Amino acid sequence: MERGFGALGLLTLEILVPTFRRPIFLRRLLSSLKSQRHRSFKVFVSDNGCSRASAWPVVCEFLDDLDIRYVTQLNELPVRAHFNYLLQFSGERFVTFISDDDILFSNYVCEFYRMLEEQPGNIMFGQRTLGVCSELNSVVSPPVRRFREGP
């Protein structure tokens, strides 16, 4: 596991995971997050439109291994509205949305911090994930710098 971010100080990437009644896919994603070599990240899972909390048993499997939070959205939201709903819980400078059906390479977080160190002024950092449903084609899911008012 890597730690230390050079001149950047301590930063944390927040990984926002919208999910919709797909616990098998979510388990694969969370397993890929557990295998990350760099552990400076938080995970926030939002179960969209599910009063049964279908993702909660899966999230519980990873509570000891990941810095993970969970919320249930009872009324099903359209995809973009669900992303915005999830974004309101983010408190970090850098966020990324990862679909529950993605699998991350084990260096996903390492690459983000490496690129941030090399180009600290960048707004978006290109990353790749494996899309389970897309016959292993790479899809871009880049972390982005979050702009806020004030200091």
mmCIF file of N, CA, C and O in Angstrom, residues 49-147:
data_model
loop_
_atom_site.group_PDB
_atom_site.id
_atom_site.type_symbol
_atom_site.label_atom_id
_atom_site.label_comp_id
_atom_site.label_asym_id
_atom_site.label_seq_id
_atom_site.Cartn_x
_atom_site.Cartn_y
_atom_site.Cartn_z
ATOM 1 N N GLY A 49 -33.778 3.844 -5.205
ATOM 2 C CA GLY A 49 -35.124 3.318 -5.383
ATOM 3 C C GLY A 49 -35.333 1.943 -4.797
ATOM 4 O O GLY A 49 -36.001 1.111 -5.393
ATOM 5 N N CYS A 50 -34.768 1.715 -3.643
ATOM 6 C CA CYS A 50 -34.865 0.378 -3.073
ATOM 7 C C CYS A 50 -35.162 0.449 -1.585
ATOM 8 O O CYS A 50 -34.289 0.782 -0.793
ATOM 9 N N SER A 51 -36.370 0.150 -1.208
ATOM 10 C CA SER A 51 -36.728 0.171 0.209
ATOM 11 C C SER A 51 -36.190 -1.061 0.941
ATOM 12 O O SER A 51 -36.132 -1.074 2.165
ATOM 13 N N ARG A 52 -35.797 -2.088 0.219
ATOM 14 C CA ARG A 52 -35.290 -3.309 0.851
ATOM 15 C C ARG A 52 -33.803 -3.224 1.169
ATOM 16 O O ARG A 52 -33.244 -4.145 1.751
ATOM 17 N N ALA A 53 -33.168 -2.153 0.787
ATOM 18 C CA ALA A 53 -31.728 -1.985 1.030
ATOM 19 C C ALA A 53 -30.942 -3.183 0.499
ATOM 20 O O ALA A 53 -30.195 -3.831 1.214
ATOM 21 N N SER A 54 -31.100 -3.474 -0.775
ATOM 22 C CA SER A 54 -30.472 -4.649 -1.381
ATOM 23 C C SER A 54 -28.946 -4.602 -1.353
ATOM 24 O O SER A 54 -28.294 -5.638 -1.361
ATOM 25 N N ALA A 55 -28.375 -3.411 -1.305
ATOM 26 C CA ALA A 55 -26.916 -3.308 -1.307
ATOM 27 C C ALA A 55 -26.323 -3.408 0.095
ATOM 28 O O ALA A 55 -25.126 -3.669 0.233
ATOM 29 N N TRP A 56 -27.110 -3.208 1.113
ATOM 30 C CA TRP A 56 -26.580 -3.171 2.485
ATOM 31 C C TRP A 56 -25.832 -4.449 2.882
ATOM 32 O O TRP A 56 -24.726 -4.365 3.424
ATOM 33 N N PRO A 57 -26.376 -5.648 2.635
ATOM 34 C CA PRO A 57 -25.608 -6.848 3.004
ATOM 35 C C PRO A 57 -24.250 -6.920 2.305
ATOM 36 O O PRO A 57 -23.266 -7.373 2.901
ATOM 37 N N VAL A 58 -24.170 -6.449 1.077
ATOM 38 C CA VAL A 58 -22.891 -6.439 0.357
ATOM 39 C C VAL A 58 -21.949 -5.427 0.988
ATOM 40 O O VAL A 58 -20.768 -5.721 1.231
ATOM 41 N N VAL A 59 -22.445 -4.229 1.270
ATOM 42 C CA VAL A 59 -21.618 -3.195 1.905
ATOM 43 C C VAL A 59 -21.063 -3.710 3.231
ATOM 44 O O VAL A 59 -19.890 -3.493 3.556
ATOM 45 N N CYS A 60 -21.876 -4.416 3.997
ATOM 46 C CA CYS A 60 -21.441 -4.946 5.298
ATOM 47 C C CYS A 60 -20.229 -5.864 5.175
ATOM 48 O O CYS A 60 -19.394 -5.923 6.080
ATOM 49 N N GLU A 61 -20.119 -6.560 4.068
ATOM 50 C CA GLU A 61 -18.974 -7.451 3.853
ATOM 51 C C GLU A 61 -17.653 -6.692 3.778
ATOM 52 O O GLU A 61 -16.587 -7.281 3.982
ATOM 53 N N PHE A 62 -17.709 -5.387 3.481
ATOM 54 C CA PHE A 62 -16.494 -4.608 3.246
ATOM 55 C C PHE A 62 -16.255 -3.531 4.303
ATOM 56 O O PHE A 62 -15.313 -2.753 4.176
ATOM 57 N N LEU A 63 -17.062 -3.486 5.342
ATOM 58 C CA LEU A 63 -16.935 -2.440 6.363
ATOM 59 C C LEU A 63 -15.579 -2.459 7.065
ATOM 60 O O LEU A 63 -15.066 -1.408 7.439
ATOM 61 N N ASP A 64 -14.995 -3.624 7.248
ATOM 62 C CA ASP A 64 -13.696 -3.715 7.923
ATOM 63 C C ASP A 64 -12.526 -3.379 7.006
ATOM 64 O O ASP A 64 -11.433 -3.090 7.486
ATOM 65 N N ASP A 65 -12.756 -3.423 5.708
ATOM 66 C CA ASP A 65 -11.655 -3.250 4.754
ATOM 67 C C ASP A 65 -11.642 -1.915 4.023
ATOM 68 O O ASP A 65 -10.620 -1.516 3.488
ATOM 69 N N LEU A 66 -12.787 -1.241 3.951
ATOM 70 C CA LEU A 66 -12.894 0.012 3.208
ATOM 71 C C LEU A 66 -13.502 1.096 4.086
ATOM 72 O O LEU A 66 -14.322 0.802 4.958
ATOM 73 N N ASP A 67 -13.110 2.322 3.821
ATOM 74 C CA ASP A 67 -13.773 3.476 4.436
ATOM 75 C C ASP A 67 -15.024 3.709 3.601
ATOM 76 O O ASP A 67 -14.972 4.365 2.558
ATOM 77 N N ILE A 68 -16.138 3.141 4.027
ATOM 78 C CA ILE A 68 -17.331 3.089 3.191
ATOM 79 C C ILE A 68 -18.547 3.601 3.953
ATOM 80 O O ILE A 68 -18.697 3.353 5.136
ATOM 81 N N ARG A 69 -19.384 4.348 3.227
ATOM 82 C CA ARG A 69 -20.646 4.854 3.764
ATOM 83 C C ARG A 69 -21.763 4.413 2.839
ATOM 84 O O ARG A 69 -21.539 4.180 1.651
ATOM 85 N N TYR A 70 -22.984 4.344 3.393
ATOM 86 C CA TYR A 70 -24.115 3.801 2.646
ATOM 87 C C TYR A 70 -25.371 4.616 2.922
ATOM 88 O O TYR A 70 -25.618 5.033 4.057
ATOM 89 N N VAL A 71 -26.160 4.842 1.877
ATOM 90 C CA VAL A 71 -27.451 5.516 2.023
ATOM 91 C C VAL A 71 -28.432 4.857 1.060
ATOM 92 O O VAL A 71 -28.047 4.355 0.003
ATOM 93 N N THR A 72 -29.697 4.840 1.461
ATOM 94 C CA THR A 72 -30.752 4.308 0.602
ATOM 95 C C THR A 72 -31.608 5.457 0.106
ATOM 96 O O THR A 72 -32.058 6.291 0.891
ATOM 97 N N GLN A 73 -31.801 5.518 -1.196
ATOM 98 C CA GLN A 73 -32.702 6.488 -1.812
ATOM 99 C C GLN A 73 -34.010 5.754 -2.082
ATOM 100 O O GLN A 73 -34.088 4.915 -2.962
ATOM 101 N N LEU A 74 -35.066 6.032 -1.307
ATOM 102 C CA LEU A 74 -36.302 5.268 -1.400
ATOM 103 C C LEU A 74 -37.054 5.481 -2.709
ATOM 104 O O LEU A 74 -37.604 4.555 -3.280
ATOM 105 N N ASN A 75 -37.103 6.709 -3.180
ATOM 106 C CA ASN A 75 -37.794 7.001 -4.443
ATOM 107 C C ASN A 75 -36.792 6.901 -5.581
ATOM 108 O O ASN A 75 -35.793 7.605 -5.597
ATOM 109 N N GLU A 76 -37.095 6.040 -6.539
ATOM 110 C CA GLU A 76 -36.172 5.851 -7.653
ATOM 111 C C GLU A 76 -35.998 7.149 -8.426
ATOM 112 O O GLU A 76 -36.962 7.787 -8.826
ATOM 113 N N LEU A 77 -34.746 7.517 -8.617
ATOM 114 C CA LEU A 77 -34.404 8.743 -9.335
ATOM 115 C C LEU A 77 -33.857 8.396 -10.714
ATOM 116 O O LEU A 77 -33.205 7.348 -10.875
ATOM 117 N N PRO A 78 -34.055 9.273 -11.701
ATOM 118 C CA PRO A 78 -33.349 9.087 -12.971
ATOM 119 C C PRO A 78 -31.840 9.122 -12.719
ATOM 120 O O PRO A 78 -31.384 9.676 -11.714
ATOM 121 N N VAL A 79 -31.075 8.568 -13.632
ATOM 122 C CA VAL A 79 -29.635 8.412 -13.424
ATOM 123 C C VAL A 79 -28.951 9.726 -13.049
ATOM 124 O O VAL A 79 -28.237 9.800 -12.044
ATOM 125 N N ARG A 80 -29.148 10.773 -13.814
ATOM 126 C CA ARG A 80 -28.467 12.050 -13.511
ATOM 127 C C ARG A 80 -28.907 12.624 -12.171
ATOM 128 O O ARG A 80 -28.097 13.158 -11.424
ATOM 129 N N ALA A 81 -30.179 12.515 -11.860
ATOM 130 C CA ALA A 81 -30.671 12.994 -10.567
ATOM 131 C C ALA A 81 -30.062 12.189 -9.423
ATOM 132 O O ALA A 81 -29.744 12.725 -8.361
ATOM 133 N N HIS A 82 -29.877 10.896 -9.642
ATOM 134 C CA HIS A 82 -29.247 10.063 -8.615
ATOM 135 C C HIS A 82 -27.792 10.472 -8.415
ATOM 136 O O HIS A 82 -27.307 10.525 -7.290
ATOM 137 N N PHE A 83 -27.085 10.787 -9.501
ATOM 138 C CA PHE A 83 -25.706 11.267 -9.380
ATOM 139 C C PHE A 83 -25.669 12.556 -8.571
ATOM 140 O O PHE A 83 -24.825 12.728 -7.700
ATOM 141 N N ASN A 84 -26.562 13.483 -8.872
ATOM 142 C CA ASN A 84 -26.605 14.746 -8.121
ATOM 143 C C ASN A 84 -26.950 14.505 -6.660
ATOM 144 O O ASN A 84 -26.398 15.153 -5.765
ATOM 145 N N TYR A 85 -27.877 13.596 -6.404
ATOM 146 C CA TYR A 85 -28.233 13.242 -5.030
ATOM 147 C C TYR A 85 -26.994 12.727 -4.294
ATOM 148 O O TYR A 85 -26.712 13.124 -3.169
ATOM 149 N N LEU A 86 -26.255 11.862 -4.939
ATOM 150 C CA LEU A 86 -25.065 11.276 -4.335
ATOM 151 C C LEU A 86 -23.981 12.323 -4.114
ATOM 152 O O LEU A 86 -23.280 12.310 -3.098
ATOM 153 N N LEU A 87 -23.855 13.256 -5.024
ATOM 154 C CA LEU A 87 -22.827 14.290 -4.930
ATOM 155 C C LEU A 87 -23.005 15.167 -3.701
ATOM 156 O O LEU A 87 -22.035 15.666 -3.139
ATOM 157 N N GLN A 88 -24.233 15.327 -3.225
ATOM 158 C CA GLN A 88 -24.456 16.176 -2.058
ATOM 159 C C GLN A 88 -23.776 15.627 -0.798
ATOM 160 O O GLN A 88 -23.542 16.367 0.151
ATOM 161 N N PHE A 89 -23.449 14.347 -0.776
ATOM 162 C CA PHE A 89 -22.807 13.751 0.389
ATOM 163 C C PHE A 89 -21.290 13.852 0.338
ATOM 164 O O PHE A 89 -20.613 13.536 1.308
ATOM 165 N N SER A 90 -20.771 14.277 -0.786
ATOM 166 C CA SER A 90 -19.325 14.353 -0.954
ATOM 167 C C SER A 90 -18.764 15.558 -0.214
ATOM 168 O O SER A 90 -19.285 16.655 -0.315
ATOM 169 N N GLY A 91 -17.670 15.327 0.482
ATOM 170 C CA GLY A 91 -17.016 16.420 1.183
ATOM 171 C C GLY A 91 -15.569 16.587 0.769
ATOM 172 O O GLY A 91 -14.836 17.371 1.348
ATOM 173 N N GLU A 92 -15.136 15.834 -0.231
ATOM 174 C CA GLU A 92 -13.739 15.850 -0.631
ATOM 175 C C GLU A 92 -13.502 16.739 -1.843
ATOM 176 O O GLU A 92 -14.430 17.073 -2.565
ATOM 177 N N ARG A 93 -12.234 17.104 -2.064
ATOM 178 C CA ARG A 93 -11.869 17.939 -3.215
ATOM 179 C C ARG A 93 -11.892 17.171 -4.522
ATOM 180 O O ARG A 93 -12.062 17.748 -5.587
ATOM 181 N N PHE A 94 -11.684 15.869 -4.461
ATOM 182 C CA PHE A 94 -11.628 15.059 -5.671
ATOM 183 C C PHE A 94 -12.653 13.943 -5.572
ATOM 184 O O PHE A 94 -12.683 13.200 -4.592
ATOM 185 N N VAL A 95 -13.485 13.852 -6.593
ATOM 186 C CA VAL A 95 -14.544 12.843 -6.601
ATOM 187 C C VAL A 95 -14.574 12.141 -7.957
ATOM 188 O O VAL A 95 -14.148 12.694 -8.966
ATOM 189 N N THR A 96 -15.069 10.925 -7.936
ATOM 190 C CA THR A 96 -15.334 10.197 -9.163
ATOM 191 C C THR A 96 -16.568 9.337 -8.961
ATOM 192 O O THR A 96 -16.835 8.874 -7.852
ATOM 193 N N PHE A 97 -17.328 9.170 -10.019
ATOM 194 C CA PHE A 97 -18.458 8.247 -10.013
ATOM 195 C C PHE A 97 -17.981 6.957 -10.663
ATOM 196 O O PHE A 97 -17.411 6.976 -11.746
ATOM 197 N N ILE A 98 -18.235 5.855 -9.996
ATOM 198 C CA ILE A 98 -17.928 4.543 -10.551
ATOM 199 C C ILE A 98 -19.223 3.750 -10.546
ATOM 200 O O ILE A 98 -19.874 3.620 -9.506
ATOM 201 N N SER A 99 -19.597 3.219 -11.674
ATOM 202 C CA SER A 99 -20.822 2.424 -11.762
ATOM 203 C C SER A 99 -20.658 1.122 -11.006
ATOM 204 O O SER A 99 -19.553 0.580 -10.909
ATOM 205 N N ASP A 100 -21.765 0.627 -10.499
ATOM 206 C CA ASP A 100 -21.693 -0.619 -9.729
ATOM 207 C C ASP A 100 -21.303 -1.816 -10.589
ATOM 208 O O ASP A 100 -20.915 -2.854 -10.062
ATOM 209 N N ASP A 101 -21.356 -1.702 -11.900
ATOM 210 C CA ASP A 101 -20.972 -2.821 -12.756
ATOM 211 C C ASP A 101 -19.562 -2.665 -13.332
ATOM 212 O O ASP A 101 -19.191 -3.347 -14.273
ATOM 213 N N ASP A 102 -18.754 -1.767 -12.765
ATOM 214 C CA ASP A 102 -17.365 -1.606 -13.180
ATOM 215 C C ASP A 102 -16.447 -2.399 -12.262
ATOM 216 O O ASP A 102 -16.785 -2.672 -11.115
ATOM 217 N N ILE A 103 -15.280 -2.722 -12.764
ATOM 218 C CA ILE A 103 -14.208 -3.321 -11.974
ATOM 219 C C ILE A 103 -12.985 -2.435 -12.183
ATOM 220 O O ILE A 103 -12.630 -2.132 -13.318
ATOM 221 N N LEU A 104 -12.353 -2.019 -11.103
ATOM 222 C CA LEU A 104 -11.198 -1.123 -11.205
ATOM 223 C C LEU A 104 -9.901 -1.916 -11.236
ATOM 224 O O LEU A 104 -9.743 -2.902 -10.520
ATOM 225 N N PHE A 105 -8.959 -1.451 -12.066
ATOM 226 C CA PHE A 105 -7.623 -2.003 -12.005
ATOM 227 C C PHE A 105 -7.045 -1.708 -10.621
ATOM 228 O O PHE A 105 -7.380 -0.701 -10.004
ATOM 229 N N SER A 106 -6.141 -2.535 -10.136
ATOM 230 C CA SER A 106 -5.610 -2.375 -8.780
ATOM 231 C C SER A 106 -4.779 -1.109 -8.605
ATOM 232 O O SER A 106 -4.506 -0.688 -7.491
ATOM 233 N N ASN A 107 -4.380 -0.480 -9.703
ATOM 234 C CA ASN A 107 -3.603 0.758 -9.617
ATOM 235 C C ASN A 107 -4.451 2.006 -9.903
ATOM 236 O O ASN A 107 -3.913 3.087 -10.105
ATOM 237 N N TYR A 108 -5.768 1.890 -9.919
ATOM 238 C CA TYR A 108 -6.652 3.012 -10.247
ATOM 239 C C TYR A 108 -6.367 4.217 -9.356
ATOM 240 O O TYR A 108 -6.153 5.325 -9.839
ATOM 241 N N VAL A 109 -6.345 4.024 -8.051
ATOM 242 C CA VAL A 109 -6.126 5.129 -7.122
ATOM 243 C C VAL A 109 -4.681 5.606 -7.190
ATOM 244 O O VAL A 109 -4.414 6.813 -7.171
ATOM 245 N N CYS A 110 -3.717 4.683 -7.316
ATOM 246 C CA CYS A 110 -2.300 5.068 -7.467
ATOM 247 C C CYS A 110 -2.106 5.985 -8.663
ATOM 248 O O CYS A 110 -1.400 6.995 -8.577
ATOM 249 N N GLU A 111 -2.732 5.636 -9.774
ATOM 250 C CA GLU A 111 -2.591 6.441 -10.983
ATOM 251 C C GLU A 111 -3.191 7.827 -10.810
ATOM 252 O O GLU A 111 -2.650 8.809 -11.306
ATOM 253 N N PHE A 112 -4.297 7.917 -10.113
ATOM 254 C CA PHE A 112 -4.883 9.229 -9.853
ATOM 255 C C PHE A 112 -3.887 10.105 -9.097
ATOM 256 O O PHE A 112 -3.621 11.239 -9.485
ATOM 257 N N TYR A 113 -3.323 9.588 -8.003
ATOM 258 C CA TYR A 113 -2.384 10.397 -7.209
ATOM 259 C C TYR A 113 -1.105 10.686 -7.978
ATOM 260 O O TYR A 113 -0.531 11.768 -7.850
ATOM 261 N N ARG A 114 -0.645 9.753 -8.803
ATOM 262 C CA ARG A 114 0.546 10.003 -9.621
ATOM 263 C C ARG A 114 0.290 11.145 -10.595
ATOM 264 O O ARG A 114 1.086 12.076 -10.719
ATOM 265 N N MET A 115 -0.852 11.102 -11.267
ATOM 266 C CA MET A 115 -1.179 12.164 -12.232
ATOM 267 C C MET A 115 -1.398 13.497 -11.527
ATOM 268 O O MET A 115 -1.022 14.547 -12.039
ATOM 269 N N LEU A 116 -1.981 13.458 -10.348
ATOM 270 C CA LEU A 116 -2.195 14.690 -9.590
ATOM 271 C C LEU A 116 -0.863 15.317 -9.192
ATOM 272 O O LEU A 116 -0.695 16.533 -9.266
ATOM 273 N N GLU A 117 0.100 14.495 -8.800
ATOM 274 C CA GLU A 117 1.410 15.004 -8.434
ATOM 275 C C GLU A 117 2.138 15.597 -9.635
ATOM 276 O O GLU A 117 2.797 16.621 -9.534
ATOM 277 N N GLU A 118 1.989 14.950 -10.793
ATOM 278 C CA GLU A 118 2.650 15.431 -11.999
ATOM 279 C C GLU A 118 2.001 16.694 -12.556
ATOM 280 O O GLU A 118 2.679 17.556 -13.104
ATOM 281 N N GLN A 119 0.703 16.805 -12.470
ATOM 282 C CA GLN A 119 -0.047 17.926 -13.027
ATOM 283 C C GLN A 119 -1.059 18.441 -12.001
ATOM 284 O O GLN A 119 -2.265 18.248 -12.152
ATOM 285 N N PRO A 120 -0.609 19.104 -10.934
ATOM 286 C CA PRO A 120 -1.523 19.500 -9.856
ATOM 287 C C PRO A 120 -2.591 20.502 -10.276
ATOM 288 O O PRO A 120 -3.595 20.648 -9.587
ATOM 289 N N GLY A 121 -2.426 21.157 -11.413
ATOM 290 C CA GLY A 121 -3.424 22.125 -11.861
ATOM 291 C C GLY A 121 -4.551 21.518 -12.678
ATOM 292 O O GLY A 121 -5.506 22.209 -13.037
ATOM 293 N N ASN A 122 -4.434 20.245 -12.996
ATOM 294 C CA ASN A 122 -5.468 19.608 -13.817
ATOM 295 C C ASN A 122 -6.814 19.585 -13.113
ATOM 296 O O ASN A 122 -6.895 19.511 -11.895
ATOM 297 N N ILE A 123 -7.870 19.614 -13.906
ATOM 298 C CA ILE A 123 -9.225 19.533 -13.386
ATOM 299 C C ILE A 123 -9.727 18.096 -13.467
ATOM 300 O O ILE A 123 -10.435 17.616 -12.602
ATOM 301 N N MET A 124 -9.343 17.375 -14.524
ATOM 302 C CA MET A 124 -9.822 16.007 -14.718
ATOM 303 C C MET A 124 -8.617 15.101 -14.929
ATOM 304 O O MET A 124 -7.645 15.493 -15.566
ATOM 305 N N PHE A 125 -8.689 13.904 -14.374
ATOM 306 C CA PHE A 125 -7.590 12.959 -14.455
ATOM 307 C C PHE A 125 -8.097 11.688 -15.109
ATOM 308 O O PHE A 125 -8.969 11.019 -14.569
ATOM 309 N N GLY A 126 -7.568 11.344 -16.283
ATOM 310 C CA GLY A 126 -8.052 10.185 -17.021
ATOM 311 C C GLY A 126 -7.710 8.879 -16.342
ATOM 312 O O GLY A 126 -6.573 8.633 -15.986
ATOM 313 N N GLN A 127 -8.701 8.054 -16.178
ATOM 314 C CA GLN A 127 -8.538 6.732 -15.585
ATOM 315 C C GLN A 127 -9.317 5.751 -16.444
ATOM 316 O O GLN A 127 -10.196 6.117 -17.189
ATOM 317 N N ARG A 128 -9.054 4.485 -16.276
ATOM 318 C CA ARG A 128 -9.796 3.469 -17.016
ATOM 319 C C ARG A 128 -10.295 2.399 -16.059
ATOM 320 O O ARG A 128 -9.627 2.061 -15.100
ATOM 321 N N THR A 129 -11.464 1.892 -16.358
ATOM 322 C CA THR A 129 -12.033 0.785 -15.613
ATOM 323 C C THR A 129 -12.416 -0.288 -16.613
ATOM 324 O O THR A 129 -12.484 -0.036 -17.813
ATOM 325 N N LEU A 130 -12.661 -1.483 -16.136
ATOM 326 C CA LEU A 130 -13.169 -2.537 -16.994
ATOM 327 C C LEU A 130 -14.673 -2.591 -16.838
ATOM 328 O O LEU A 130 -15.176 -2.768 -15.731
ATOM 329 N N GLY A 131 -15.403 -2.432 -17.914
ATOM 330 C CA GLY A 131 -16.855 -2.530 -17.858
ATOM 331 C C GLY A 131 -17.272 -3.981 -17.979
ATOM 332 O O GLY A 131 -17.022 -4.616 -18.996
ATOM 333 N N VAL A 132 -17.880 -4.512 -16.950
ATOM 334 C CA VAL A 132 -18.269 -5.924 -16.923
ATOM 335 C C VAL A 132 -19.225 -6.250 -18.060
ATOM 336 O O VAL A 132 -19.130 -7.281 -18.694
ATOM 337 N N CYS A 133 -20.141 -5.345 -18.343
ATOM 338 C CA CYS A 133 -21.174 -5.612 -19.341
ATOM 339 C C CYS A 133 -20.766 -5.218 -20.752
ATOM 340 O O CYS A 133 -21.555 -5.311 -21.659
ATOM 341 N N SER A 134 -19.554 -4.752 -20.934
ATOM 342 C CA SER A 134 -19.156 -4.270 -22.251
ATOM 343 C C SER A 134 -18.054 -5.137 -22.862
ATOM 344 O O SER A 134 -17.173 -4.639 -23.543
ATOM 345 N N GLU A 135 -18.076 -6.422 -22.586
ATOM 346 C CA GLU A 135 -17.111 -7.357 -23.159
ATOM 347 C C GLU A 135 -15.669 -6.923 -22.919
ATOM 348 O O GLU A 135 -14.819 -6.995 -23.790
ATOM 349 N N LEU A 136 -15.419 -6.433 -21.718
ATOM 350 C CA LEU A 136 -14.096 -6.030 -21.256
ATOM 351 C C LEU A 136 -13.496 -4.864 -22.039
ATOM 352 O O LEU A 136 -12.289 -4.710 -22.093
ATOM 353 N N ASN A 137 -14.327 -4.034 -22.629
ATOM 354 C CA ASN A 137 -13.831 -2.811 -23.244
ATOM 355 C C ASN A 137 -13.559 -1.793 -22.146
ATOM 356 O O ASN A 137 -14.282 -1.723 -21.168
ATOM 357 N N SER A 138 -12.527 -0.994 -22.312
ATOM 358 C CA SER A 138 -12.233 0.040 -21.324
ATOM 359 C C SER A 138 -13.179 1.216 -21.496
ATOM 360 O O SER A 138 -13.512 1.603 -22.605
ATOM 361 N N VAL A 139 -13.600 1.759 -20.390
ATOM 362 C CA VAL A 139 -14.422 2.964 -20.404
ATOM 363 C C VAL A 139 -13.790 3.974 -19.462
ATOM 364 O O VAL A 139 -13.198 3.611 -18.467
ATOM 365 N N VAL A 140 -13.889 5.243 -19.794
ATOM 366 C CA VAL A 140 -13.245 6.278 -18.998
ATOM 367 C C VAL A 140 -14.143 6.693 -17.846
ATOM 368 O O VAL A 140 -15.315 6.990 -18.031
ATOM 369 N N SER A 141 -13.605 6.686 -16.640
ATOM 370 C CA SER A 141 -14.287 7.166 -15.441
ATOM 371 C C SER A 141 -13.307 8.044 -14.676
ATOM 372 O O SER A 141 -12.703 7.595 -13.711
ATOM 373 N N PRO A 142 -13.098 9.282 -15.121
ATOM 374 C CA PRO A 142 -12.030 10.083 -14.526
ATOM 375 C C PRO A 142 -12.429 10.766 -13.219
ATOM 376 O O PRO A 142 -13.530 11.265 -13.093
ATOM 377 N N PRO A 143 -11.523 10.768 -12.230
ATOM 378 C CA PRO A 143 -11.736 11.630 -11.062
ATOM 379 C C PRO A 143 -11.644 13.086 -11.493
ATOM 380 O O PRO A 143 -10.913 13.417 -12.415
ATOM 381 N N VAL A 144 -12.387 13.941 -10.834
ATOM 382 C CA VAL A 144 -12.373 15.361 -11.163
ATOM 383 C C VAL A 144 -12.162 16.195 -9.909
ATOM 384 O O VAL A 144 -12.494 15.781 -8.811
ATOM 385 N N ARG A 145 -11.586 17.392 -10.116
ATOM 386 C CA ARG A 145 -11.406 18.346 -9.023
ATOM 387 C C ARG A 145 -12.744 19.014 -8.768
ATOM 388 O O ARG A 145 -13.420 19.445 -9.688
ATOM 389 N N ARG A 146 -13.134 19.086 -7.527
ATOM 390 C CA ARG A 146 -14.406 19.690 -7.155
ATOM 391 C C ARG A 146 -14.181 21.143 -6.790
ATOM 392 O O ARG A 146 -13.360 21.465 -5.946
ATOM 393 N N PHE A 147 -14.903 22.045 -7.423
ATOM 394 C CA PHE A 147 -14.760 23.467 -7.128
ATOM 395 C C PHE A 147 -15.812 23.877 -6.128
ATOM 396 O O PHE A 147 -16.974 23.490 -6.208
#
